[in-house]
PDB file of C-alpha atoms in Angstrom:
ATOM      1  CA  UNK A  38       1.907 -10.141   8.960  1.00 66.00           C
ATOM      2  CA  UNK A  39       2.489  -6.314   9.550  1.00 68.00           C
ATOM      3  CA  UNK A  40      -0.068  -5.307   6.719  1.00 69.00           C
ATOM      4  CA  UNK A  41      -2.514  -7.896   8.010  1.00 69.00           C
ATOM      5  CA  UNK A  42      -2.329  -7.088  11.696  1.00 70.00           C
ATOM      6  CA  UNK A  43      -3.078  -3.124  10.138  1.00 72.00           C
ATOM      7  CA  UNK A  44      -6.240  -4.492   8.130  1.00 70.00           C
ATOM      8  CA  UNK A  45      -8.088  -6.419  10.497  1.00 70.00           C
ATOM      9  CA  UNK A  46     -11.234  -5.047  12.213  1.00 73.00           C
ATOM     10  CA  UNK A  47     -10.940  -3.965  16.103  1.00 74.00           C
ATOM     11  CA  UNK A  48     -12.407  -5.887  18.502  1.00 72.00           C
ATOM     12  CA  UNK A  49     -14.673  -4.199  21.166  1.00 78.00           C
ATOM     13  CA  UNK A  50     -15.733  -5.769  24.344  1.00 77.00           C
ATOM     14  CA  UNK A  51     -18.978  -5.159  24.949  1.00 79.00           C
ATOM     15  CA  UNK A  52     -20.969  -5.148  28.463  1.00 80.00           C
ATOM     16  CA  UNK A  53     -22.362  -8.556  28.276  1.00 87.00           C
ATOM     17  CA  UNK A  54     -18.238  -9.643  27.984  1.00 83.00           C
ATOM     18  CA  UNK A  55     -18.691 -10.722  24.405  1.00 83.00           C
ATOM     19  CA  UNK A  56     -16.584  -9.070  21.581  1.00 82.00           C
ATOM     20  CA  UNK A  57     -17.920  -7.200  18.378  1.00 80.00           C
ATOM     21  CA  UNK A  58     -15.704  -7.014  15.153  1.00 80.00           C
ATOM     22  CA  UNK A  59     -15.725  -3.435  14.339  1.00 78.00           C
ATOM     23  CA  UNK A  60     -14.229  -1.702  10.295  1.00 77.00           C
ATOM     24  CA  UNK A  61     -12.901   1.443  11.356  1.00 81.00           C
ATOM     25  CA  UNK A  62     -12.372   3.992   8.123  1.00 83.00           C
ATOM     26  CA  UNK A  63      -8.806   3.497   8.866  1.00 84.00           C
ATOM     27  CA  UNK A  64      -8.716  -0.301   8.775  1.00 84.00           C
ATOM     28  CA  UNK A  65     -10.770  -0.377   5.737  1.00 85.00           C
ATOM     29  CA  UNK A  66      -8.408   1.655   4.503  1.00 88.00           C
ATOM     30  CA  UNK A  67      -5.362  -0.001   5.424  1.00 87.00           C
ATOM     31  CA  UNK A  68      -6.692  -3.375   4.012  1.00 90.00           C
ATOM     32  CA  UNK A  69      -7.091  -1.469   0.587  1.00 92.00           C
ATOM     33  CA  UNK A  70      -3.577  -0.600   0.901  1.00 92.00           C
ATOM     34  CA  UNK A  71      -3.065  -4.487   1.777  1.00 91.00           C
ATOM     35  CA  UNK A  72      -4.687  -6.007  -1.142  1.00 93.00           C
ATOM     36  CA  UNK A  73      -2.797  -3.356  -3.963  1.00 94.00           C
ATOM     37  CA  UNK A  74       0.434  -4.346  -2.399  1.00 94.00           C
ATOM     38  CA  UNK A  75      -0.358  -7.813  -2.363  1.00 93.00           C
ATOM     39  CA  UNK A  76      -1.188  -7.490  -6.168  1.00 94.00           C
ATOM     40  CA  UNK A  77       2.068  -5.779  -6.719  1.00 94.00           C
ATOM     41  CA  UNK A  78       3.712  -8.365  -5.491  1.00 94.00           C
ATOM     42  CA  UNK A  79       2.123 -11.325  -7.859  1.00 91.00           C
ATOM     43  CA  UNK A  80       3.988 -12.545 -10.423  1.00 84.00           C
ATOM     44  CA  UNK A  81       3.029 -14.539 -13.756  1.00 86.00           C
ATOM     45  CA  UNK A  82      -0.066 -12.358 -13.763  1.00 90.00           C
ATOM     46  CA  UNK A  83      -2.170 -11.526 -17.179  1.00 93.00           C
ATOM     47  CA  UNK A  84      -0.782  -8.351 -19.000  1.00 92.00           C
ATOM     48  CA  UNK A  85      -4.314  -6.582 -19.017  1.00 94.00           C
ATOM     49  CA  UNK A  86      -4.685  -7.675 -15.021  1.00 95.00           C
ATOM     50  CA  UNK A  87      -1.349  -6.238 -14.486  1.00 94.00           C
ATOM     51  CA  UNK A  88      -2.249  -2.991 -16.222  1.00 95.00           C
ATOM     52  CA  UNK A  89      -4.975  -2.775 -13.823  1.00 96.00           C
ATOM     53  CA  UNK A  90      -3.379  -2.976 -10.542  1.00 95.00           C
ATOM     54  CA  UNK A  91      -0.933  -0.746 -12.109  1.00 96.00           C
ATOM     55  CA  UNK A  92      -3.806   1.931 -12.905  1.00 96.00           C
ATOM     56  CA  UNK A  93      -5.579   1.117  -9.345  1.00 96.00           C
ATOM     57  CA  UNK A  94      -2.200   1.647  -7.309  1.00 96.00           C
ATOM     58  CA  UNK A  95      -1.655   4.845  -9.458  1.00 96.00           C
ATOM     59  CA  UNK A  96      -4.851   6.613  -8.366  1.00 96.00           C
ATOM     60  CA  UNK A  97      -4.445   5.740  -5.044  1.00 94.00           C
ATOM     61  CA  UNK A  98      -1.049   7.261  -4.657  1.00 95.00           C
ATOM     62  CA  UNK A  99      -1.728  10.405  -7.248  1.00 94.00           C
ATOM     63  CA  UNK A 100      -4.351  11.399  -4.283  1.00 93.00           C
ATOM     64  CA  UNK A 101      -1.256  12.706  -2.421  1.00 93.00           C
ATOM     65  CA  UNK A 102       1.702  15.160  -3.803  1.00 94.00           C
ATOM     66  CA  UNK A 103       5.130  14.636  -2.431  1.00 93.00           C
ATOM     67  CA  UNK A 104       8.139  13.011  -3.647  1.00 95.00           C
ATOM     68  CA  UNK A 105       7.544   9.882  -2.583  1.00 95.00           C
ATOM     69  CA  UNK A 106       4.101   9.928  -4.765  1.00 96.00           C
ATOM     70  CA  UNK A 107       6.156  11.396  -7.741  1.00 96.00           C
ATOM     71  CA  UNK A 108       8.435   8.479  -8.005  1.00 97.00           C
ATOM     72  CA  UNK A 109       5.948   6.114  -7.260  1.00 96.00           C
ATOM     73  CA  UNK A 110       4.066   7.058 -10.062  1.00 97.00           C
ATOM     74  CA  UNK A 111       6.928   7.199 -12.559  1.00 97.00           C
ATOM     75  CA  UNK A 112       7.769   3.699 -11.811  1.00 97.00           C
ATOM     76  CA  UNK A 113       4.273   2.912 -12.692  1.00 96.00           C
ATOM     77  CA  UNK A 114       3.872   4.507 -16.346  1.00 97.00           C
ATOM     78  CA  UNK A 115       7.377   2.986 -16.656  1.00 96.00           C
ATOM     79  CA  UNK A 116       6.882  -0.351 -16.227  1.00 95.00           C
ATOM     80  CA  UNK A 117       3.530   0.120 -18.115  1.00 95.00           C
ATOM     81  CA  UNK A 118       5.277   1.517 -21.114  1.00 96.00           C
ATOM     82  CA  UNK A 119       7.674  -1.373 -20.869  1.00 95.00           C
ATOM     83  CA  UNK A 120       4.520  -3.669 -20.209  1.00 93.00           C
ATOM     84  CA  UNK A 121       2.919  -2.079 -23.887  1.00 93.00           C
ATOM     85  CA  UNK A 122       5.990  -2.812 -25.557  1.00 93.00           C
ATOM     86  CA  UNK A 123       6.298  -6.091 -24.726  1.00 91.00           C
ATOM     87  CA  UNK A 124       9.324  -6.522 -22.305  1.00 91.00           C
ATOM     88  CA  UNK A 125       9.805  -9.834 -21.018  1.00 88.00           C
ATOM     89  CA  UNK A 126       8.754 -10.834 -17.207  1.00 85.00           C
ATOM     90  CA  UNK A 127      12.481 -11.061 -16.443  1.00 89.00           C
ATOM     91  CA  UNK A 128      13.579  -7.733 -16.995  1.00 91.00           C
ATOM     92  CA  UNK A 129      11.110  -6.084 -15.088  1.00 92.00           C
ATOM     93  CA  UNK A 130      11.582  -7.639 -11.726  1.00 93.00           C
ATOM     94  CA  UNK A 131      14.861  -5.203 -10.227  1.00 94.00           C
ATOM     95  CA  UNK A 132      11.398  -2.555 -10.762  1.00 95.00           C
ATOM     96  CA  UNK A 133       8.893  -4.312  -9.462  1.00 95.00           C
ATOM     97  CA  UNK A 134      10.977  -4.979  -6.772  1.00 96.00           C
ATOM     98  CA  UNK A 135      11.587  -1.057  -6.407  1.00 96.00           C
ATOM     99  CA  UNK A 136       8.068  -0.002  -6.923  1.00 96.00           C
ATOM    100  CA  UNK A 137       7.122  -2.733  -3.947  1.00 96.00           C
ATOM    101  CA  UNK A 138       9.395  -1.209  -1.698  1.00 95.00           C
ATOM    102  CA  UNK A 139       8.333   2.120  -2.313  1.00 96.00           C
ATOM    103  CA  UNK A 140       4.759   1.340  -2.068  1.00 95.00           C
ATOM    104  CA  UNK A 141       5.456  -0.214   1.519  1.00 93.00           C
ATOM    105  CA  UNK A 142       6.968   3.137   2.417  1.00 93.00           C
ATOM    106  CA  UNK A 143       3.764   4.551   1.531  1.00 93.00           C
ATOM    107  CA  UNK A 144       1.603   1.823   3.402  1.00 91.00           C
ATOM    108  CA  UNK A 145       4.005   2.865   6.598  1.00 89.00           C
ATOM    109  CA  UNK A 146       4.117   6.565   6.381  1.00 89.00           C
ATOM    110  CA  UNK A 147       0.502   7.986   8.395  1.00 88.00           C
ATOM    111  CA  UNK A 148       0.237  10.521   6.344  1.00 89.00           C
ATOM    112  CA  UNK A 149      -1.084   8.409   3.742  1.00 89.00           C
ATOM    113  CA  UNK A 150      -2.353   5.610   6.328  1.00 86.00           C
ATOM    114  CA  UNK A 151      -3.558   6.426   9.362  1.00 82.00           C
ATOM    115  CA  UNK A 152      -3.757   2.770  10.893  1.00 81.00           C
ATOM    116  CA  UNK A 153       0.241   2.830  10.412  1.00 80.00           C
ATOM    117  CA  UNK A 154       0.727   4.957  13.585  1.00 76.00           C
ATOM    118  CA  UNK A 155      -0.368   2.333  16.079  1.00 77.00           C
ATOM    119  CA  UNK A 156       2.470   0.345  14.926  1.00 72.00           C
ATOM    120  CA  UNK A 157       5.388   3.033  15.012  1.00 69.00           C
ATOM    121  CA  UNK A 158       7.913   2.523  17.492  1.00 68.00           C
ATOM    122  CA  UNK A 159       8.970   6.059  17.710  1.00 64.00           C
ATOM    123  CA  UNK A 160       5.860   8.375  17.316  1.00 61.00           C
ATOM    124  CA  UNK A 161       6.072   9.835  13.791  1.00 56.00           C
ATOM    125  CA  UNK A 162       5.754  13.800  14.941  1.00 60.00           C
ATOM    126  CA  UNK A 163       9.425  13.472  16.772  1.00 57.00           C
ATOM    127  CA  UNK A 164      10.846  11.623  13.633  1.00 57.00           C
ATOM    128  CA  UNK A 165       9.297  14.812  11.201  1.00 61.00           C
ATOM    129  CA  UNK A 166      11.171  17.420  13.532  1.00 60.00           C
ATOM    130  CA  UNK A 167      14.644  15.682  13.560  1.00 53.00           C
TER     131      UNK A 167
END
């Protein structure tokens, strides 16, 4: 509900008191963000679709540096190398479960997207200086 309530369009009142659905850049891009968790989360998904939203949630992290990137990342070529090798399902899932949660840090931290900050409770300048 969080992620969804980030991705959907704004709505504008306009002057005849009718609304207009309106994509902001940081919508759009918080609905990207949306869908590659959402993927992250399947399960009993096709090895070669898997690699896939493995690649597509790697280049969309790699575009930032910081440590939270960095071990995102690692957990990806990971469980692709375990993926190649032909690991079961089963023994993947305490990583999946890790990479999830570490991609939802990412979806919450505005640094990486900006729609996050309209839903921050504390504004996220005061929680960088403490």
């Amino acid at each position: 509900k969080f992620l969804s309530s980030m991705a959907n369009p704004k709505n504008w009142k306009r002057s005849d008191d009718r609304f207009t659905e309106i994509h902001t850049p940081f919508t759009t891009r918080a609905k990207e963000l949306m869908e590659i968790y959402n993927g992250l989360k399947m399960g009993n998904v096709p090895l070669d679709e898997r690699l896939d939203i493995l690649l597509n949630t790697k280049w969309t992290v790699k575009e930032f540096d910081c440590p939270l990137t960095r071990e995102i990342v690692e957990l990806i070529d990971r469980e692709a190398d375990m993926l190649n090798r032909g690991r079961q399902e089963k023994s993947l899932d305490g990583l999946r479960k890790r990479l999830c949660n570490l991609f939802l840090q990412f979806i919450e931290n505005p640094d990486f997207n900006p729609e996050a900050s309209r839903f921050q409770k504390i504004p996220f300048d005061l929680l960088q200086k403490t």
